[in-house]
mmCIF file of C-alpha atoms in Angstrom:
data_model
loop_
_atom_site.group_PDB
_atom_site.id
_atom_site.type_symbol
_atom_site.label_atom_id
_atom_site.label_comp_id
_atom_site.label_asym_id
_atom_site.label_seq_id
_atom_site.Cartn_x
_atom_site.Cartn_y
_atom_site.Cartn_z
ATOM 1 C CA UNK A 13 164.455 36.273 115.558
ATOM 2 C CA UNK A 14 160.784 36.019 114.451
ATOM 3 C CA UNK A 15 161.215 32.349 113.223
ATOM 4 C CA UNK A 16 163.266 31.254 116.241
ATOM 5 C CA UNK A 17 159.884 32.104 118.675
ATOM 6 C CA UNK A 18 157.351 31.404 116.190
ATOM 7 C CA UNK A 19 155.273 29.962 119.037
ATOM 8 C CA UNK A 20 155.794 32.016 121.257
ATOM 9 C CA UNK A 21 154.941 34.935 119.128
ATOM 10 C CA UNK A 22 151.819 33.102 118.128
ATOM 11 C CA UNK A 23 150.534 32.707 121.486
ATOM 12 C CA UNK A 24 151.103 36.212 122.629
ATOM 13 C CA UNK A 25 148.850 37.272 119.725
ATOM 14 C CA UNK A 26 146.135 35.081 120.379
ATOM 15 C CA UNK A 27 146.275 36.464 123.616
ATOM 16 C CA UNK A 28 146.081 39.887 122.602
ATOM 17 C CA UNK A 29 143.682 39.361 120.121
ATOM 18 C CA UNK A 30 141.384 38.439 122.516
ATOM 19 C CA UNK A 31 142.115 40.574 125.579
ATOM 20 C CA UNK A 32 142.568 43.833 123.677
ATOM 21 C CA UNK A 33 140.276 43.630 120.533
ATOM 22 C CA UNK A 34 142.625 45.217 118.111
ATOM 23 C CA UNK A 35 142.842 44.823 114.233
ATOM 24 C CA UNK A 36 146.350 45.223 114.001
ATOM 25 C CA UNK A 37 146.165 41.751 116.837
ATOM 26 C CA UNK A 38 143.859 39.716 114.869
ATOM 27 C CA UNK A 39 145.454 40.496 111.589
ATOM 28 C CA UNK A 40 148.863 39.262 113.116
ATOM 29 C CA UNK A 41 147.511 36.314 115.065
ATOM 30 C CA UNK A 42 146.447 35.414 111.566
ATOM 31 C CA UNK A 43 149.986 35.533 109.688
ATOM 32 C CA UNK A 44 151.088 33.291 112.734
ATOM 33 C CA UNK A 45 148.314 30.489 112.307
ATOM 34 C CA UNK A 46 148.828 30.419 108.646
ATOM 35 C CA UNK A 47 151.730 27.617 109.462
ATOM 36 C CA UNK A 48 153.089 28.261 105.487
ATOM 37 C CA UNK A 49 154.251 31.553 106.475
ATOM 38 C CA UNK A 50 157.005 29.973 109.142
ATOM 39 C CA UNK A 51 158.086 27.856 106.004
ATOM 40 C CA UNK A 52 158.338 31.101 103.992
ATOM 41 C CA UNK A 53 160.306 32.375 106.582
ATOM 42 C CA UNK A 54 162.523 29.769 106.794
ATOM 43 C CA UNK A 55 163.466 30.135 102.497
ATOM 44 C CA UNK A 56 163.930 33.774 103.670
ATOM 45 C CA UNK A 57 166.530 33.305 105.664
ATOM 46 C CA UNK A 58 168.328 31.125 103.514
ATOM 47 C CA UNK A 59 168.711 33.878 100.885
ATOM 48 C CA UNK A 60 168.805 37.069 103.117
ATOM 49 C CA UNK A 61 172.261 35.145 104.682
ATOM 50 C CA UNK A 62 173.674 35.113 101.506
ATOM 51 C CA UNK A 63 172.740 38.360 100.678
ATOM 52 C CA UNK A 64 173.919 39.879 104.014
ATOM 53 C CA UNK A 65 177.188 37.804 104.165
ATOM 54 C CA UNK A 66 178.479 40.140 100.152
ATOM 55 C CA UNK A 67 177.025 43.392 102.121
ATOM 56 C CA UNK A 68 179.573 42.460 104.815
ATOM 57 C CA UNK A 69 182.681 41.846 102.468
ATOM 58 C CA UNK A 70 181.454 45.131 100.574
ATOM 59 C CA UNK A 71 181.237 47.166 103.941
ATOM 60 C CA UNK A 72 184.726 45.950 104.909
ATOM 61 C CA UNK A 73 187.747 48.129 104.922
ATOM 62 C CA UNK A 74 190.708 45.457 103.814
ATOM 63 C CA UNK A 75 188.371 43.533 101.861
ATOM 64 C CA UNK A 76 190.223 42.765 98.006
ATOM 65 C CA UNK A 77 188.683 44.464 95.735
ATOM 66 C CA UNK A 78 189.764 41.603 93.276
ATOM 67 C CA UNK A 79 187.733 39.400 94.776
ATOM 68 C CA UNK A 80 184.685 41.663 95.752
ATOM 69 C CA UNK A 81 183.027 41.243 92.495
ATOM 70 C CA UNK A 82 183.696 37.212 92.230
ATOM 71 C CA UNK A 83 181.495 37.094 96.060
ATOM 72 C CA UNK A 84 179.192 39.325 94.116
ATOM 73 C CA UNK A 85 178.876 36.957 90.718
ATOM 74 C CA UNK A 86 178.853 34.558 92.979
ATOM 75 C CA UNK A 87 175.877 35.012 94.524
ATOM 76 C CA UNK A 88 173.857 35.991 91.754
ATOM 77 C CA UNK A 89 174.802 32.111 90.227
ATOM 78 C CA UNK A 90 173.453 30.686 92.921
ATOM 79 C CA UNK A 91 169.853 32.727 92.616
ATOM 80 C CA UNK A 92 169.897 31.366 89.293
ATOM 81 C CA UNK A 93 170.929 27.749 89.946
ATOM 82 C CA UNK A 94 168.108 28.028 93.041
ATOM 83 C CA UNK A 95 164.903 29.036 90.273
ATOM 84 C CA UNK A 96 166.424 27.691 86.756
ATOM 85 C CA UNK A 97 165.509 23.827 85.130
ATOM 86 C CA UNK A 98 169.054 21.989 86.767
ATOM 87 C CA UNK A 99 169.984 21.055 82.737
ATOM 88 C CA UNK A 100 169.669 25.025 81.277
ATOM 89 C CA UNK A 101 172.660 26.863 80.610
ATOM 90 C CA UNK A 102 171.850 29.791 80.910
ATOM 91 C CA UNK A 103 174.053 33.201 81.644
ATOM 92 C CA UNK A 104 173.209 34.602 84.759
ATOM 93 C CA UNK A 105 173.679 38.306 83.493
ATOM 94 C CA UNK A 106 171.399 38.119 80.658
ATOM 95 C CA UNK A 107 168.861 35.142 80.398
ATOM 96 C CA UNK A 108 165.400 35.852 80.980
ATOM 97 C CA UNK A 109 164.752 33.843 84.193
ATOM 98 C CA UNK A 110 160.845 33.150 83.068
ATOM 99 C CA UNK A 111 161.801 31.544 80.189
ATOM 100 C CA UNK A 112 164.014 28.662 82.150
ATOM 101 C CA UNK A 113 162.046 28.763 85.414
ATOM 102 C CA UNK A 114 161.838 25.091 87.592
ATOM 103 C CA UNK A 115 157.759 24.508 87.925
ATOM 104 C CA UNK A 116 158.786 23.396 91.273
ATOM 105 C CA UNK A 117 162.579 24.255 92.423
ATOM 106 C CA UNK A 118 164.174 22.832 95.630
ATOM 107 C CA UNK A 119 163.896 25.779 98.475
ATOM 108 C CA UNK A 120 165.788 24.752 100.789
ATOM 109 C CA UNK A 121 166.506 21.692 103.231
ATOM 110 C CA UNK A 122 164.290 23.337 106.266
ATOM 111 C CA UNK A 123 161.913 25.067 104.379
ATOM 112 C CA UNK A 124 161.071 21.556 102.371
ATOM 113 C CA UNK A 125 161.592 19.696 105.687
ATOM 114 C CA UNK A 126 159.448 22.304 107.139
ATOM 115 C CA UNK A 127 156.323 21.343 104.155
ATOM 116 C CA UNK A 128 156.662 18.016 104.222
ATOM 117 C CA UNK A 129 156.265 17.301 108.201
ATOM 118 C CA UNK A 130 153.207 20.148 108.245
ATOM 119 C CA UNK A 131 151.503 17.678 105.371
ATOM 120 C CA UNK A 132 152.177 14.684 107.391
ATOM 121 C CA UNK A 133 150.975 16.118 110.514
ATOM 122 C CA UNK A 134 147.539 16.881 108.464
ATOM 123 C CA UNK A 135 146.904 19.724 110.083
ATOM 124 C CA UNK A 136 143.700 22.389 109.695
ATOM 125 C CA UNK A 137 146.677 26.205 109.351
ATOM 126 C CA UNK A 138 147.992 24.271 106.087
ATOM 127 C CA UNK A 139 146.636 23.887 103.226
ATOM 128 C CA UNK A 140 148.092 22.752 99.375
ATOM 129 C CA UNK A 141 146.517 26.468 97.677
ATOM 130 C CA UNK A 142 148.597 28.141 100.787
ATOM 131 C CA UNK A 143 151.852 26.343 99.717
ATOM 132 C CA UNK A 144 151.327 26.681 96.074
ATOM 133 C CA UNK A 145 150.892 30.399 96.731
ATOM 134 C CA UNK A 146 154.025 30.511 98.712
ATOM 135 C CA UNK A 147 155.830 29.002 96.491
ATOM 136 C CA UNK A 148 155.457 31.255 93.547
ATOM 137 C CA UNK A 149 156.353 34.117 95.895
ATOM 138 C CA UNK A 150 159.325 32.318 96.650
ATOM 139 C CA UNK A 151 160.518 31.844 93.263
ATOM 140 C CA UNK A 152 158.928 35.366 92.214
ATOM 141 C CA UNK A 153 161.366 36.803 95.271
ATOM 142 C CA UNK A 154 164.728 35.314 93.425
ATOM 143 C CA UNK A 155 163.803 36.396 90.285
ATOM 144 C CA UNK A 156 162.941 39.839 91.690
ATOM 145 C CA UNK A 157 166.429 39.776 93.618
ATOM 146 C CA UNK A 158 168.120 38.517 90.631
ATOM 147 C CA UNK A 159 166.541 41.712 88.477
ATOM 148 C CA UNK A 160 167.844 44.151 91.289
ATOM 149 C CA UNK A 161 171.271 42.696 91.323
ATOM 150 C CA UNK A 162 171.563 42.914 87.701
ATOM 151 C CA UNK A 163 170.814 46.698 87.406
ATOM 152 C CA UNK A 164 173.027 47.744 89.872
ATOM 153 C CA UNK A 165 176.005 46.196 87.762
ATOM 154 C CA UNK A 166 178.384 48.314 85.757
ATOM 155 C CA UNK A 167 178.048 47.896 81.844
ATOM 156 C CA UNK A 168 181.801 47.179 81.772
ATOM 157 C CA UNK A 169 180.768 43.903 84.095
ATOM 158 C CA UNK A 170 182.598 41.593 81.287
ATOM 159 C CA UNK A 171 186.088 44.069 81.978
ATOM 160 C CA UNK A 172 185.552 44.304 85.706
ATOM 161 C CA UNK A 173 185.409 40.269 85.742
ATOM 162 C CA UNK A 174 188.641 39.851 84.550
ATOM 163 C CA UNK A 175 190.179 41.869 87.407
ATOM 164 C CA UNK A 176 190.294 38.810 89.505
ATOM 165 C CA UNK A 177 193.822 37.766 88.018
ATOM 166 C CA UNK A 178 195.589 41.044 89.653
ATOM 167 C CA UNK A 179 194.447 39.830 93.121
ATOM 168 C CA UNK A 180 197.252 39.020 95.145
ATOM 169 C CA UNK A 181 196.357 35.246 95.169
ATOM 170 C CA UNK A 182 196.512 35.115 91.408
ATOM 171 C CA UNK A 183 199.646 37.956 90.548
ATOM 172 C CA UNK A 184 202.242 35.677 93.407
ATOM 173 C CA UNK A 185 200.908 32.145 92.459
ATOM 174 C CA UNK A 186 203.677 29.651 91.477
ATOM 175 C CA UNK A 187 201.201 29.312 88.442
ATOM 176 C CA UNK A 188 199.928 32.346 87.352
ATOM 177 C CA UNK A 189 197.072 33.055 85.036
ATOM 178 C CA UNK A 190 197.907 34.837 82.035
ATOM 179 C CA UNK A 191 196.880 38.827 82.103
ATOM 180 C CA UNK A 192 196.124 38.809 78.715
ATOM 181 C CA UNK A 193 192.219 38.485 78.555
ATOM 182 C CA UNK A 194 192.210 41.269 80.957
ATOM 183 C CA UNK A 195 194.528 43.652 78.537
ATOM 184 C CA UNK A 196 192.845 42.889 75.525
ATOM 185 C CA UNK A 197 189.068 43.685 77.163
ATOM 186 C CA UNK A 198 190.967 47.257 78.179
ATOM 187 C CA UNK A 199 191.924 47.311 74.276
ATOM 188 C CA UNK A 200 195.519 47.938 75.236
ATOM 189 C CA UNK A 201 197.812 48.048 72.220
ATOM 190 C CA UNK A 202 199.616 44.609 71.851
ATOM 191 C CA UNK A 203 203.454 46.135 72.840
ATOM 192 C CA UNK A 204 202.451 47.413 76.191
ATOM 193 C CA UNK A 205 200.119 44.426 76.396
ATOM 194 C CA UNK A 206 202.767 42.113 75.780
ATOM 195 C CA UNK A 207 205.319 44.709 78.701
ATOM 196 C CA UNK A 208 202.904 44.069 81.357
ATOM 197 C CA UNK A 209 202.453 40.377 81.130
ATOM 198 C CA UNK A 210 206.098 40.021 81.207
ATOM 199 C CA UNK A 211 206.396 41.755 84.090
ATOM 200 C CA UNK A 212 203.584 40.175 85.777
ATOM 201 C CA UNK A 213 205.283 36.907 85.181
ATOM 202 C CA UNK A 214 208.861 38.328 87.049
ATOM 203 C CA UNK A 215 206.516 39.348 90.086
ATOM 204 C CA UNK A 216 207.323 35.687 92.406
ATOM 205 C CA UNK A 217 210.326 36.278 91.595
ATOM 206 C CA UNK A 218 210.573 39.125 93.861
ATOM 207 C CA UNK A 219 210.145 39.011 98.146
ATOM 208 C CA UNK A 220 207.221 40.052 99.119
ATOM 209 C CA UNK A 221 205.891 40.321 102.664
ATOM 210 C CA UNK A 222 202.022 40.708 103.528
ATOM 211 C CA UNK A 223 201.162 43.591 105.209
ATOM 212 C CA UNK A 224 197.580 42.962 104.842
ATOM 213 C CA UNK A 225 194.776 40.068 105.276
ATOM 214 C CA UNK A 226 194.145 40.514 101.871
#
């Protein structure tokens, strides 16, 4: 909402600033001529979507659990990808993201759209310091995100991965991943390992009829 009446926004502020004389006025007048801050914006969105569109599958009641933690891994890949030099391979759970950082990452079609117009333009609420500092912040946001992401994941992440191939897309494929890697990460002995897969494998053999989305 605040980037869609940026303007507008600004000009009530100016107004206010100068019809009631208030601190709290002038301060945000200031945030709105600062023209980086709309670009900042803009990168915010980008990532808050993502963000908010996992909170929604989480917060759903017939969401697949299966699949719950892919939307999650997911996301945190893309953080990386977004902050990370393009030819690292690095592993999203563990790599120190300041080691691999991009001195200047891509942030976004509308927030570099955004830049390069306000440089062309030439105009005196932009300046280069303003977008280096913005910048940084940027990238210092992901990294932060990426941190908080990673701390809130179970230690058995590697286990809980490996979950995806009892989702219903997976178990009544005509092709079917093995269950295997997901046995042996449970440490399951290898005669009951070797019980289940087999009757995973007989399961599209069997009429099944959804009773779900999921």
């Amino acid at each position: 909402m605040t980037v869609d009446q940026w303007t507008e926004l600004k000009a009530h502020f100016e107004m206010a600033r100068r019809t009631e004389k208030c601190y709290a006025e002038v301060l945000l007048y200031g945030m709105y001529e600062n023209q980086i801050n709309l670009g900042h914006l803009l990168f915010l969105r980008l990532i808050l979507a993502d963000v908010q569109k996992v909170n929604k599958a989480f917060e759903a009641k017939d969401a697949d659990q299966t699949k719950l933690l892919k939307d999650l891994m997911t996301l945190l890949s893309s953080l990386v990808k977004k902050v990370v030099i393009p030819t690292e391979q690095s592993d999203v759970l563990t790599c120190r993201l300041e080691d691999h950082l991009n001195p200047k990452p891509y942030l976004g079609y509308l927030f570099e759209t955004y830049v390069y117009n306000v440089k062309a333009q030439k105009t005196d609420g932009f300046s280069l310091a303003d977008e280096a500092v913005k910048r940084e912040s940027s990238i210092r946001f992901i990294t932060t995100l990426v941190d908080q992401i990673r701390q809130r994941l179970p230690d058995n992440i590697t286990v809980l991965q490996k979950t995806s191939l009892l989702s219903v897309e997976n178990s009544l494929c005509a092709v079917t991943e093995l269950l295997i890697p997901l046995l042996e990460a449970m440490a399951m002995p290898p005669e009951t390992m070797e019980k289940i897969q087999n009757q995973g494998s007989k399961i599209t053999l069997l009429g099944w009829k959804p009773i779900s989305p999921t």
